[in-house]
């Protein structure tokens, strides 16, 4: 199965990319944006861009997710330069993840990883 030229536009959500499944291996690359994050939380304002990549065996693909925003407002606090990066393996027997977060909250540096 191969899907190329995938496009989604629904209200504030847009995404495009491609995905394939062959010989029990998954390959997917999706990019998109949510122009109104208040749809996720009434206390949030702004927009995000995201990317998702999945590669490998269908039962345990390697995953990579990025979420970026130039400017958000959450609970009356301004967040600028937000970047969330998560990588890992979606293996039910041995899941793994590495998450990094950077940005500024109300002018103060935000940095975290797990």
XYZ file of N, CA and C in Angstrom:
342
model
N 0.854 -1.170 0.000
C 0.000 0.000 0.000
C 0.896 1.228 0.000
N 0.622 2.162 -0.884
C 1.400 3.385 -0.981
C 0.450 4.558 -1.164
N 0.555 5.543 -0.277
C -0.266 6.744 -0.381
C 0.682 7.925 -0.508
N 0.686 8.567 -1.668
C 1.515 9.756 -1.854
C 0.601 10.937 -2.138
N 1.096 12.113 -1.893
C 0.279 13.298 -2.111
C -0.881 13.401 -1.146
N -0.725 12.820 0.037
C -1.769 12.883 1.062
C -1.971 14.330 1.485
N -3.212 14.805 1.476
C -3.526 16.173 1.890
C -4.772 16.162 2.753
N -4.709 16.927 3.848
C -5.835 17.063 4.763
C -6.012 18.535 5.077
N -7.212 19.047 4.891
C -7.571 20.401 5.281
C -8.929 20.332 5.938
N -8.955 20.644 7.228
C -10.204 20.597 7.979
C -10.178 21.711 9.015
N -10.866 22.786 8.720
C -10.875 23.913 9.638
C -9.466 24.431 9.860
N -9.024 24.454 11.117
C -7.706 24.980 11.474
C -6.574 23.981 11.247
N -6.896 22.742 10.909
C -5.890 21.693 10.732
C -5.574 21.478 9.255
N -4.280 21.459 8.956
C -3.849 21.104 7.603
C -2.644 20.178 7.726
N -2.542 19.237 6.804
C -1.422 18.300 6.816
C -1.223 17.742 5.415
N -0.003 17.350 5.132
C 0.279 16.663 3.876
C 1.461 15.730 4.087
N 1.585 14.788 3.184
C 2.690 13.854 3.300
C 2.467 12.605 2.496
N 3.149 11.558 2.934
C 3.061 10.278 2.246
C 3.244 9.161 3.253
N 2.742 7.994 2.908
C 2.871 6.819 3.773
C 2.857 5.573 2.902
N 3.576 4.553 3.377
C 3.562 3.281 2.662
C 3.699 2.140 3.655
N 3.152 1.016 3.262
C 3.238 -0.214 4.040
C 3.525 -1.335 3.053
N 4.689 -1.960 3.214
C 5.083 -3.057 2.329
C 5.977 -4.013 3.100
N 5.751 -5.292 2.918
C 6.560 -6.321 3.583
C 6.636 -6.096 5.091
N 5.486 -5.736 5.689
C 5.384 -5.464 7.129
C 6.282 -4.325 7.601
N 6.627 -3.412 6.704
C 7.416 -2.234 7.058
C 6.624 -0.975 6.742
N 6.688 -0.049 7.685
C 5.975 1.218 7.583
C 6.958 2.327 7.239
N 6.541 3.228 6.381
C 7.293 4.447 6.093
C 6.272 5.566 5.963
N 6.378 6.575 6.808
C 5.428 7.686 6.763
C 6.151 8.985 7.070
N 5.769 10.028 6.372
C 6.307 11.363 6.601
C 5.150 12.340 6.436
N 4.720 12.929 7.541
C 3.566 13.830 7.551
C 4.009 15.167 8.127
N 3.621 16.259 7.508
C 3.876 17.622 7.985
C 2.549 18.355 8.035
N 2.420 19.253 9.000
C 1.166 19.973 9.069
C 1.204 21.145 10.019
N 0.025 21.716 10.232
C -0.112 22.878 11.104
C -1.509 22.906 11.705
N -1.574 23.470 12.886
C -2.844 23.767 13.538
C -2.830 25.267 13.776
N -3.656 26.002 13.048
C -3.613 27.464 13.093
C -4.324 28.058 14.301
N -5.042 27.237 15.070
C -5.768 27.735 16.245
C -5.726 26.689 17.353
N -4.747 26.803 18.260
C -4.607 25.812 19.328
C -5.692 25.932 20.395
N -6.504 26.972 20.339
C -7.609 27.075 21.305
C -8.615 25.946 21.108
N -8.545 25.273 19.973
C -9.400 24.106 19.753
C -8.997 22.949 20.665
N -7.738 22.951 21.126
C -7.248 21.923 22.041
C -7.427 22.327 23.500
N -7.328 23.626 23.764
C -7.481 24.151 25.124
C -7.993 25.579 25.047
N -9.058 25.866 25.762
C -9.641 27.213 25.710
C -8.702 28.267 26.281
N -7.702 27.853 27.071
C -6.748 28.789 27.660
C -5.532 29.040 26.772
N -5.531 28.489 25.569
C -4.378 28.619 24.671
C -4.758 29.409 23.424
N -3.783 30.180 22.926
C -3.955 30.925 21.681
C -2.673 30.806 20.883
N -2.811 30.776 19.576
C -1.648 30.722 18.709
C -1.732 29.568 17.734
N -0.599 29.292 17.105
C -0.538 28.258 16.069
C 0.696 27.395 16.282
N 0.631 26.169 15.805
C 1.769 25.255 15.852
C 1.968 24.611 14.483
N 3.190 24.206 14.234
C 3.514 23.376 13.073
C 4.032 22.054 13.621
N 3.803 20.971 12.893
C 4.243 19.666 13.376
C 4.747 18.804 12.228
N 5.545 17.832 12.600
C 6.033 16.846 11.652
C 6.097 15.496 12.332
N 5.729 14.467 11.623
C 5.768 13.105 12.144
C 6.416 12.208 11.099
N 7.384 11.426 11.549
C 8.039 10.476 10.674
C 8.035 9.118 11.362
N 7.695 8.081 10.633
C 7.702 6.709 11.154
C 8.383 5.820 10.120
N 9.323 5.005 10.587
C 10.070 4.114 9.700
C 10.331 2.803 10.414
N 10.171 1.703 9.721
C 10.573 0.423 10.283
C 9.467 -0.603 10.332
N 9.704 -1.674 11.069
C 8.720 -2.756 11.168
C 7.383 -2.246 11.705
N 6.303 -2.725 11.163
C 4.969 -2.255 11.545
C 4.707 -2.413 13.042
N 5.274 -3.427 13.677
C 5.041 -3.666 15.102
C 5.990 -2.879 16.009
N 7.022 -2.242 15.446
C 7.973 -1.494 16.276
C 8.706 -0.434 15.449
N 7.972 0.503 14.864
C 8.647 1.507 14.044
C 9.402 2.533 14.894
N 10.420 3.113 14.293
C 11.088 4.265 14.882
C 10.227 5.484 14.568
N 10.009 6.329 15.577
C 9.152 7.500 15.423
C 9.930 8.772 15.710
N 9.561 9.825 15.023
C 10.123 11.143 15.269
C 8.992 12.159 15.144
N 8.850 13.008 16.154
C 7.804 14.030 16.166
C 8.437 15.364 16.507
N 8.086 16.405 15.756
C 8.489 17.760 16.096
C 7.249 18.639 16.155
N 7.238 19.546 17.114
C 6.183 20.551 17.238
C 6.887 21.882 17.462
N 6.541 22.873 16.660
C 7.162 24.194 16.744
C 6.097 25.278 16.791
N 6.427 26.369 17.474
C 5.574 27.547 17.453
C 6.432 28.781 17.693
N 6.218 29.800 16.887
C 6.919 31.062 17.106
C 6.380 31.768 18.343
N 5.043 31.703 18.524
C 4.425 32.414 19.638
C 3.106 31.752 20.022
N 2.985 31.433 21.305
C 1.744 30.911 21.878
C 1.425 31.708 23.134
N 0.183 31.704 23.507
C -0.233 32.228 24.801
C -1.016 31.113 25.476
N -0.548 30.717 26.664
C -1.199 29.635 27.403
C -1.390 30.102 28.837
N -2.643 30.087 29.305
C -2.966 30.527 30.669
C -2.376 31.912 30.932
N -2.539 32.812 29.970
C -2.103 34.207 30.064
C -0.577 34.356 30.122
N 0.169 33.329 29.749
C 1.634 33.411 29.676
C 2.064 33.271 28.226
N 2.988 34.123 27.825
C 3.486 34.071 26.459
C 4.638 33.074 26.352
N 4.544 32.205 25.361
C 5.596 31.230 25.063
C 6.109 31.545 23.663
N 7.407 31.754 23.545
C 7.996 32.040 22.239
C 9.076 31.006 21.925
N 9.300 30.814 20.637
C 10.356 29.908 20.196
C 10.205 28.482 20.690
N 8.972 28.020 20.798
C 8.726 26.669 21.311
C 9.187 25.616 20.308
N 9.942 24.651 20.806
C 10.332 23.508 19.975
C 10.304 22.260 20.840
N 9.468 21.311 20.450
C 9.375 20.006 21.100
C 9.841 18.967 20.089
N 10.780 18.142 20.494
C 11.270 17.060 19.648
C 11.178 15.766 20.433
N 10.549 14.779 19.847
C 10.437 13.468 20.492
C 10.836 12.399 19.478
N 11.698 11.502 19.912
C 12.083 10.367 19.083
C 11.946 9.108 19.920
N 11.716 8.013 19.259
C 11.595 6.781 20.017
C 11.229 5.604 19.156
N 10.928 4.512 19.836
C 10.523 3.277 19.175
C 9.183 2.857 19.752
N 8.211 2.639 18.883
C 6.872 2.207 19.291
C 6.833 0.684 19.325
N 7.523 0.127 20.296
C 7.613 -1.321 20.469
C 6.928 -1.676 21.783
N 5.823 -2.400 21.724
C 5.059 -2.738 22.935
C 5.914 -3.496 23.946
N 6.847 -4.312 23.491
C 7.685 -5.096 24.397
C 8.836 -4.282 24.987
N 9.276 -3.260 24.281
C 10.425 -2.480 24.728
C 10.337 -1.046 24.196
N 9.353 -0.267 24.666
C 9.205 1.098 24.164
C 10.368 1.979 24.622
N 10.679 2.977 23.810
C 11.752 3.909 24.155
C 11.380 5.290 23.638
N 11.808 6.329 24.378
C 11.531 7.695 23.944
C 12.594 8.641 24.470
N 12.850 9.671 23.701
C 13.718 10.771 24.085
C 12.958 12.037 23.718
N 12.707 12.892 24.712
C 11.910 14.098 24.497
C 12.733 15.311 24.907
N 12.743 16.336 24.061
C 13.430 17.587 24.367
C 12.485 18.744 24.103
N 12.535 19.743 24.989
C 11.658 20.906 24.902
C 12.490 22.155 25.143
N 12.363 23.135 24.247
C 13.034 24.414 24.431
C 12.076 25.537 24.073
N 12.381 26.722 24.550
C 11.592 27.904 24.260
C 11.787 28.936 25.349
N 10.887 29.900 25.404
C 10.880 30.936 26.432
C 9.463 31.095 26.943
N 9.317 31.174 28.263
C 8.014 31.401 28.886
C 8.098 32.718 29.642
N 7.285 33.678 29.231
C 7.265 35.002 29.855
C 8.681 35.578 29.945
N 9.479 35.375 28.885
C 10.824 35.912 28.829
C 11.886 35.081 29.520
N 11.508 33.991 30.149
C 12.458 33.125 30.846
C 12.719 31.862 30.017
N 13.974 31.391 29.978
C 14.288 30.198 29.193
C 13.529 28.966 29.689
N 13.066 28.200 28.749
C 12.404 26.927 29.028
C 13.253 25.845 28.388
N 13.642 24.858 29.181
C 14.419 23.756 28.635
C 14.139 22.518 29.463
N 13.896 21.425 28.781
C 13.661 20.175 29.481
C 13.920 19.001 28.575
N 14.204 17.869 29.190
C 14.335 16.637 28.423
C 13.997 15.459 29.316
N 13.585 14.403 28.657
C 13.225 13.178 29.381
C 13.523 11.988 28.503
